Amino acid sequence: MFNPKVKRVLNSIIVYGILILLAIICLFPVYFIFIGSVNPGSSLHSSQIFPSPADWNWGHYRALFEKHDYVTWYKNTMFIAVSNMAISTVFGVLSGYAFSKFKFKGKKQGLMAIIILQMFPTIMGMIAIYTLLGSFGLLDTHLGYILVLAAGSVAFNTWIVKGFFDGIPNSLMEAARIDGASNTDIFLKVMLPLAMPIITFIAFNSFVAASMDFIMAEVILRSSSNWTLAQGLFTLVSGQANNNFTVFAAGAVLISLPLMALFFIFQRYIVEGMTAGAEKG
Amino acid sequence: MMSNEFETKASHKDKSHSKIAALLSVLFMGLGQIYNKQYWKGITWAIFELIVIIFFIKPIANGLHGLITLGETPQVRQRGRIIDQGDHSILLMAEGLMMVIVLVAVIGIYYLSVRDAYLVGKLREQGQKILSFKESVRNAWDNGYAYILITPTAISMLLLTVFPLTFTALIAFTNFSSPNYLPPRALVDWVGIEQFVRLFTMESWRGTFLGVFSWTIIWAVLSTLLVVFAGLFVAVVLSQKVVKYTKFWRNIYIIPWAVPGFVSILIFRNMYNGQFGVINEMLQSIGLNPVPWLSDPMWAKVAVLLTNLWLGFPFWMALFTAVLTTISKELYEAAEVDGATIVQQFRKITFPIVMVAAVPLMVFTFAFNFNQLTFIYLMTEGGPANANYNYAGHTDILLSWIFKMTLDNGQYAIASAVALVVFLIIAGFAYFNLRNTKALKGDV
């Protein structure tokens, strides 16, 4: 057998070897997309993995704005994501609060319906959604798309918020009621401030989910001036030749940076929210 | 004292207030309330019924008729010109379904009005005070607070989740499909379970269904297990005593989670590219043969699973890191004193504890991956193509198959039949989940 000291050194070599290998695996695609966006060539075929910084070519970023509808897609995506965030967070907080803190007829059935419905992806009803939006003239409009997205995420949000309020003692509400506060006062002044972490979580979640959705956008938004970033970037790289790879990479960097920044800012809420929500579900 | 006695007497005389009020309300909404001397309330109910009769009876009847027949006059064309528009079966079906929902709502409200009349009648029999209109509005506001809070959610889910799912279920029993049964050019008909018979007995459909279904299961199971165990592995490595700057490492490993999903999927799609992809370039530079990542059925599946592994492990790592910190150090120290090796410590202490936290989440992840169509579609579009399959490729899962049949091939009816089968599977899952849900036990 090795003596303890050799064993400890060997142990740390193995551990650090694993850590470094993992770090490379995690970082390489991120590096690859960045280096793709400043590559001298323009297609995947001609792109290099380690071009010297002197050859870096920032022209692909300019091409995004000059040759493609990138700005339009970006604006569309942000508008859709923010609207979806507002609608599905407000709806989810209202109903989650109701399901947690009130007793009413049909509560159990309602909860049951929400748990079951949240498991069905919206896309399963796409023929109906298509027909429905078509007959209201909402096909290929942002409003129609936002409504569909919001309806898709509201069940999950309700469930998460309910789980959170379940953990807040009812005595708090009763004390406020004895002081003469109305239902609305209690909700706005006592409960909402307490729920800020979970509201942050579902707001972030709804924002990100909407800005990353591809499938539903593909069903509803048909004309390229209405497209989201996911659709636009997909068309840049979906062909076999990948002639636009570097432009795609530039576009991907510009959307990834803000979303990654948001992720790291809200990281604490996200991990907590994900585990709490899923455990209760 | 006097008045009390008087009222008790009166109540004995008119014993059947409740029944009379209820009967009157069955006859026409609001009559019962008027009989109960709640005039304003009665008038409100009556106006509601009038509105329904005047504006909704005809659409409801038409809607039901359309739902049953799915249109009777086909489109008439002469020399390529449309002479008679004809009926649009699918729109008729959507309107019919809407009207069924309206009808159910009206019947529900009718029931409420009768019940209200009955209950107020009961109060009168017992000689209790009846609320004035103003008071009952305020009362409704107090009691109905919860209902008001859930109304937006309920409406949006009813309209954009329940309605579409029901609609899909209905379409599975029609022949709505390209090229022969596409409205408005042609009518669609109810065909009963024909689509299911085709799906399960016709060789090509059955083969596709079974093939896609088994890959869906394999995909959902493997993708879940891989991310869970990779996450656990990384968390355990990070928790080793020799590791310094744990937080730094953890932040690096969490990056795949932070990158927007569709971006990383599209990057991987390019890195796996058979001809120009960077992964093959690397393999070649160390003297290995290039791998036909996305063009070979088996390698495409491997590529999909590996990409999902990259995307999915950080969440589990974060979760397990949190769980590991809750395990008391003394347990390990005691085990070490007893001479347990690291592997033994892991198997006997770490593993059982983390699994308690992980199992409910694994069920959740499995269900999520089962439906993970965005991922499959962006990564491979279901490809490579499979000549033996109807409208599906080697990496298509049930949902992406449904999506392709609907969006690209117009096979609405059979796609809906597949969707209905998926409903049943998910419902089974939902049931399994519900059985284990704390929230629905006891304190609801």
Short mmCIF file of N, CA, C and O in Angstrom, two decimals, chain A residues 169-231:
data_model
loop_
_atom_site.label_atom_id
_atom_site.label_comp_id
_atom_site.label_asym_id
_atom_site.label_seq_id
_atom_site.Cartn_x
_atom_site.Cartn_y
_atom_site.Cartn_z
N PRO A 169 -47.68 30.87 7.86
CA PRO A 169 -48.76 30.54 8.80
C PRO A 169 -50.00 31.43 8.60
O PRO A 169 -49.90 32.62 8.32
N ASN A 170 -51.17 30.79 8.76
CA ASN A 170 -52.43 31.52 8.63
C ASN A 170 -52.61 32.56 9.72
O ASN A 170 -53.37 33.51 9.55
N SER A 171 -51.92 32.37 10.85
CA SER A 171 -52.12 33.28 11.98
C SER A 171 -51.79 34.72 11.58
O SER A 171 -52.40 35.67 12.08
N LEU A 172 -50.85 34.84 10.65
CA LEU A 172 -50.46 36.17 10.17
C LEU A 172 -51.65 36.90 9.56
O LEU A 172 -51.89 38.08 9.80
N MET A 173 -52.40 36.14 8.76
CA MET A 173 -53.58 36.69 8.10
C MET A 173 -54.65 37.04 9.11
O MET A 173 -55.29 38.09 9.04
N GLU A 174 -54.85 36.11 10.06
CA GLU A 174 -55.91 36.32 11.04
C GLU A 174 -55.61 37.53 11.90
O GLU A 174 -56.51 38.33 12.21
N ALA A 175 -54.34 37.71 12.26
CA ALA A 175 -53.97 38.88 13.06
C ALA A 175 -54.29 40.16 12.31
O ALA A 175 -54.87 41.11 12.88
N ALA A 176 -53.96 40.19 11.03
CA ALA A 176 -54.23 41.39 10.23
C ALA A 176 -55.73 41.62 10.12
O ALA A 176 -56.21 42.75 10.16
N ARG A 177 -56.48 40.52 10.02
CA ARG A 177 -57.94 40.67 9.88
C ARG A 177 -58.53 41.24 11.15
O ARG A 177 -59.44 42.07 11.10
N ILE A 178 -58.02 40.81 12.30
CA ILE A 178 -58.52 41.35 13.57
C ILE A 178 -58.25 42.85 13.64
O ILE A 178 -59.06 43.62 14.14
N ASP A 179 -57.12 43.26 13.07
CA ASP A 179 -56.80 44.69 13.03
C ASP A 179 -57.67 45.45 12.04
O ASP A 179 -57.48 46.65 11.83
N GLY A 180 -58.56 44.74 11.37
CA GLY A 180 -59.51 45.39 10.48
C GLY A 180 -59.06 45.53 9.05
O GLY A 180 -59.63 46.30 8.28
N ALA A 181 -58.02 44.78 8.67
CA ALA A 181 -57.55 44.88 7.28
C ALA A 181 -58.49 44.10 6.36
O ALA A 181 -59.02 43.05 6.74
N SER A 182 -58.71 44.63 5.17
CA SER A 182 -59.57 43.93 4.21
C SER A 182 -58.76 42.86 3.50
O SER A 182 -57.53 42.82 3.61
N ASN A 183 -59.46 41.99 2.77
CA ASN A 183 -58.78 40.95 2.00
C ASN A 183 -57.70 41.52 1.11
O ASN A 183 -56.59 41.00 1.03
N THR A 184 -58.05 42.61 0.41
CA THR A 184 -57.10 43.21 -0.52
C THR A 184 -55.90 43.78 0.22
O THR A 184 -54.76 43.64 -0.23
N ASP A 185 -56.14 44.43 1.36
CA ASP A 185 -55.04 44.97 2.17
C ASP A 185 -54.09 43.87 2.59
O ASP A 185 -52.86 44.00 2.47
N ILE A 186 -54.68 42.77 3.10
CA ILE A 186 -53.84 41.67 3.57
C ILE A 186 -52.98 41.15 2.43
O ILE A 186 -51.78 40.95 2.58
N PHE A 187 -53.62 40.98 1.29
CA PHE A 187 -52.90 40.43 0.14
C PHE A 187 -51.76 41.34 -0.29
O PHE A 187 -50.61 40.92 -0.41
N LEU A 188 -52.09 42.64 -0.46
CA LEU A 188 -51.09 43.56 -1.01
C LEU A 188 -50.02 43.94 0.01
O LEU A 188 -48.85 44.04 -0.34
N LYS A 189 -50.43 44.15 1.28
CA LYS A 189 -49.47 44.70 2.23
C LYS A 189 -48.77 43.67 3.10
O LYS A 189 -47.68 43.92 3.60
N VAL A 190 -49.43 42.52 3.32
CA VAL A 190 -48.80 41.52 4.18
C VAL A 190 -48.19 40.40 3.35
O VAL A 190 -47.03 40.05 3.51
N MET A 191 -49.00 39.84 2.46
CA MET A 191 -48.58 38.62 1.78
C MET A 191 -47.58 38.86 0.65
O MET A 191 -46.58 38.18 0.55
N LEU A 192 -47.89 39.83 -0.20
CA LEU A 192 -47.02 40.04 -1.37
C LEU A 192 -45.56 40.30 -0.99
O LEU A 192 -44.66 39.71 -1.57
N PRO A 193 -45.30 41.21 -0.01
CA PRO A 193 -43.89 41.46 0.33
C PRO A 193 -43.18 40.19 0.79
O PRO A 193 -42.02 39.98 0.46
N LEU A 194 -43.91 39.32 1.51
CA LEU A 194 -43.29 38.08 1.96
C LEU A 194 -42.94 37.17 0.79
O LEU A 194 -41.97 36.41 0.84
N ALA A 195 -43.74 37.26 -0.25
CA ALA A 195 -43.60 36.32 -1.36
C ALA A 195 -42.60 36.77 -2.42
O ALA A 195 -42.46 36.12 -3.45
N MET A 196 -41.91 37.87 -2.16
CA MET A 196 -41.02 38.41 -3.19
C MET A 196 -40.03 37.39 -3.77
O MET A 196 -39.84 37.34 -4.98
N PRO A 197 -39.38 36.54 -2.94
CA PRO A 197 -38.43 35.58 -3.54
C PRO A 197 -39.09 34.68 -4.57
O PRO A 197 -38.56 34.46 -5.66
N ILE A 198 -40.27 34.16 -4.22
CA ILE A 198 -40.91 33.21 -5.13
C ILE A 198 -41.46 33.95 -6.36
O ILE A 198 -41.46 33.42 -7.46
N ILE A 199 -41.88 35.19 -6.16
CA ILE A 199 -42.35 35.96 -7.31
C ILE A 199 -41.19 36.23 -8.25
O ILE A 199 -41.32 36.12 -9.47
N THR A 200 -40.03 36.55 -7.67
CA THR A 200 -38.84 36.74 -8.50
C THR A 200 -38.57 35.50 -9.33
O THR A 200 -38.29 35.57 -10.52
N PHE A 201 -38.67 34.34 -8.66
CA PHE A 201 -38.39 33.10 -9.35
C PHE A 201 -39.34 32.88 -10.53
O PHE A 201 -38.90 32.62 -11.65
N ILE A 202 -40.65 32.99 -10.28
CA ILE A 202 -41.56 32.68 -11.38
C ILE A 202 -41.49 33.75 -12.47
O ILE A 202 -41.66 33.45 -13.64
N ALA A 203 -41.21 34.99 -12.08
CA ALA A 203 -41.08 36.04 -13.09
C ALA A 203 -39.89 35.74 -13.99
O ALA A 203 -39.99 35.77 -15.22
N PHE A 204 -38.75 35.41 -13.37
CA PHE A 204 -37.56 35.07 -14.14
C PHE A 204 -37.84 33.89 -15.05
O PHE A 204 -37.53 33.89 -16.24
N ASN A 205 -38.45 32.87 -14.45
CA ASN A 205 -38.75 31.65 -15.18
C ASN A 205 -39.64 31.92 -16.39
O ASN A 205 -39.38 31.44 -17.49
N SER A 206 -40.69 32.72 -16.19
CA SER A 206 -41.61 33.01 -17.29
C SER A 206 -40.91 33.83 -18.36
O SER A 206 -41.14 33.63 -19.55
N PHE A 207 -40.06 34.74 -17.93
CA PHE A 207 -39.32 35.56 -18.89
C PHE A 207 -38.42 34.69 -19.75
O PHE A 207 -38.44 34.77 -20.98
N VAL A 208 -37.65 33.83 -19.08
CA VAL A 208 -36.69 33.00 -19.82
C VAL A 208 -37.42 31.98 -20.70
O VAL A 208 -37.08 31.79 -21.86
N ALA A 209 -38.47 31.36 -20.14
CA ALA A 209 -39.19 30.36 -20.91
C ALA A 209 -39.72 30.98 -22.20
O ALA A 209 -39.61 30.39 -23.28
N ALA A 210 -40.27 32.18 -22.10
CA ALA A 210 -40.83 32.81 -23.29
C ALA A 210 -39.73 33.21 -24.26
O ALA A 210 -39.90 33.10 -25.47
N SER A 211 -38.58 33.66 -23.74
CA SER A 211 -37.56 34.10 -24.68
C SER A 211 -36.85 32.93 -25.33
O SER A 211 -36.12 33.11 -26.29
N MET A 212 -37.05 31.73 -24.81
CA MET A 212 -36.37 30.58 -25.41
C MET A 212 -37.32 29.67 -26.18
O MET A 212 -36.88 28.70 -26.79
N ASP A 213 -38.61 29.94 -26.12
CA ASP A 213 -39.55 29.04 -26.79
C ASP A 213 -39.32 29.05 -28.29
O ASP A 213 -39.04 30.08 -28.89
N PHE A 214 -39.43 27.88 -28.90
CA PHE A 214 -39.25 27.81 -30.34
C PHE A 214 -40.48 27.21 -31.01
O PHE A 214 -41.01 27.74 -31.98
N ILE A 215 -40.95 26.10 -30.46
CA ILE A 215 -41.98 25.30 -31.13
C ILE A 215 -43.28 26.07 -31.32
O ILE A 215 -43.82 26.16 -32.42
N MET A 216 -43.77 26.67 -30.22
CA MET A 216 -45.05 27.37 -30.32
C MET A 216 -44.92 28.58 -31.24
O MET A 216 -45.83 28.90 -32.00
N ALA A 217 -43.75 29.24 -31.18
CA ALA A 217 -43.51 30.38 -32.06
C ALA A 217 -43.59 29.93 -33.51
O ALA A 217 -44.18 30.60 -34.37
N GLU A 218 -43.02 28.77 -33.78
CA GLU A 218 -43.00 28.23 -35.14
C GLU A 218 -44.43 27.97 -35.63
O GLU A 218 -44.73 28.10 -36.81
N VAL A 219 -45.32 27.57 -34.71
CA VAL A 219 -46.71 27.32 -35.10
C VAL A 219 -47.45 28.63 -35.38
O VAL A 219 -48.20 28.74 -36.34
N ILE A 220 -47.23 29.62 -34.52
CA ILE A 220 -48.08 30.81 -34.57
C ILE A 220 -47.50 31.93 -35.42
O ILE A 220 -48.21 32.57 -36.20
N LEU A 221 -46.20 32.19 -35.26
CA LEU A 221 -45.60 33.34 -35.94
C LEU A 221 -45.00 32.91 -37.28
O LEU A 221 -43.97 32.27 -37.32
N ARG A 222 -45.68 33.26 -38.37
CA ARG A 222 -45.25 32.75 -39.66
C ARG A 222 -44.38 33.73 -40.45
O ARG A 222 -43.49 33.32 -41.18
N SER A 223 -44.65 35.02 -40.35
CA SER A 223 -43.90 35.94 -41.20
C SER A 223 -42.63 36.41 -40.50
O SER A 223 -42.61 36.62 -39.28
N SER A 224 -41.55 36.58 -41.26
CA SER A 224 -40.25 36.76 -40.65
C SER A 224 -40.15 38.07 -39.86
O SER A 224 -39.31 38.20 -38.99
N SER A 225 -41.02 39.03 -40.14
CA SER A 225 -40.96 40.27 -39.36
C SER A 225 -41.55 40.08 -37.97
O SER A 225 -41.36 40.90 -37.08
N ASN A 226 -42.29 38.98 -37.77
CA ASN A 226 -42.85 38.69 -36.44
C ASN A 226 -42.02 37.69 -35.66
O ASN A 226 -42.33 37.38 -34.52
N TRP A 227 -40.98 37.13 -36.29
CA TRP A 227 -40.23 36.05 -35.67
C TRP A 227 -39.58 36.45 -34.35
O TRP A 227 -39.30 37.62 -34.11
N THR A 228 -39.32 35.40 -33.54
CA THR A 228 -38.51 35.59 -32.35
C THR A 228 -37.06 35.25 -32.69
O THR A 228 -36.78 34.72 -33.76
N LEU A 229 -36.18 35.51 -31.72
CA LEU A 229 -34.76 35.21 -31.94
C LEU A 229 -34.53 33.72 -32.21
O LEU A 229 -33.73 33.36 -33.07
N ALA A 230 -35.24 32.87 -31.45
CA ALA A 230 -35.03 31.44 -31.63
C ALA A 230 -35.32 31.04 -33.08
O ALA A 230 -34.56 30.30 -33.70
N GLN A 231 -36.42 31.57 -33.62
CA GLN A 231 -36.76 31.24 -35.01
C GLN A 231 -35.72 31.80 -35.97
O GLN A 231 -35.29 31.12 -36.89
#
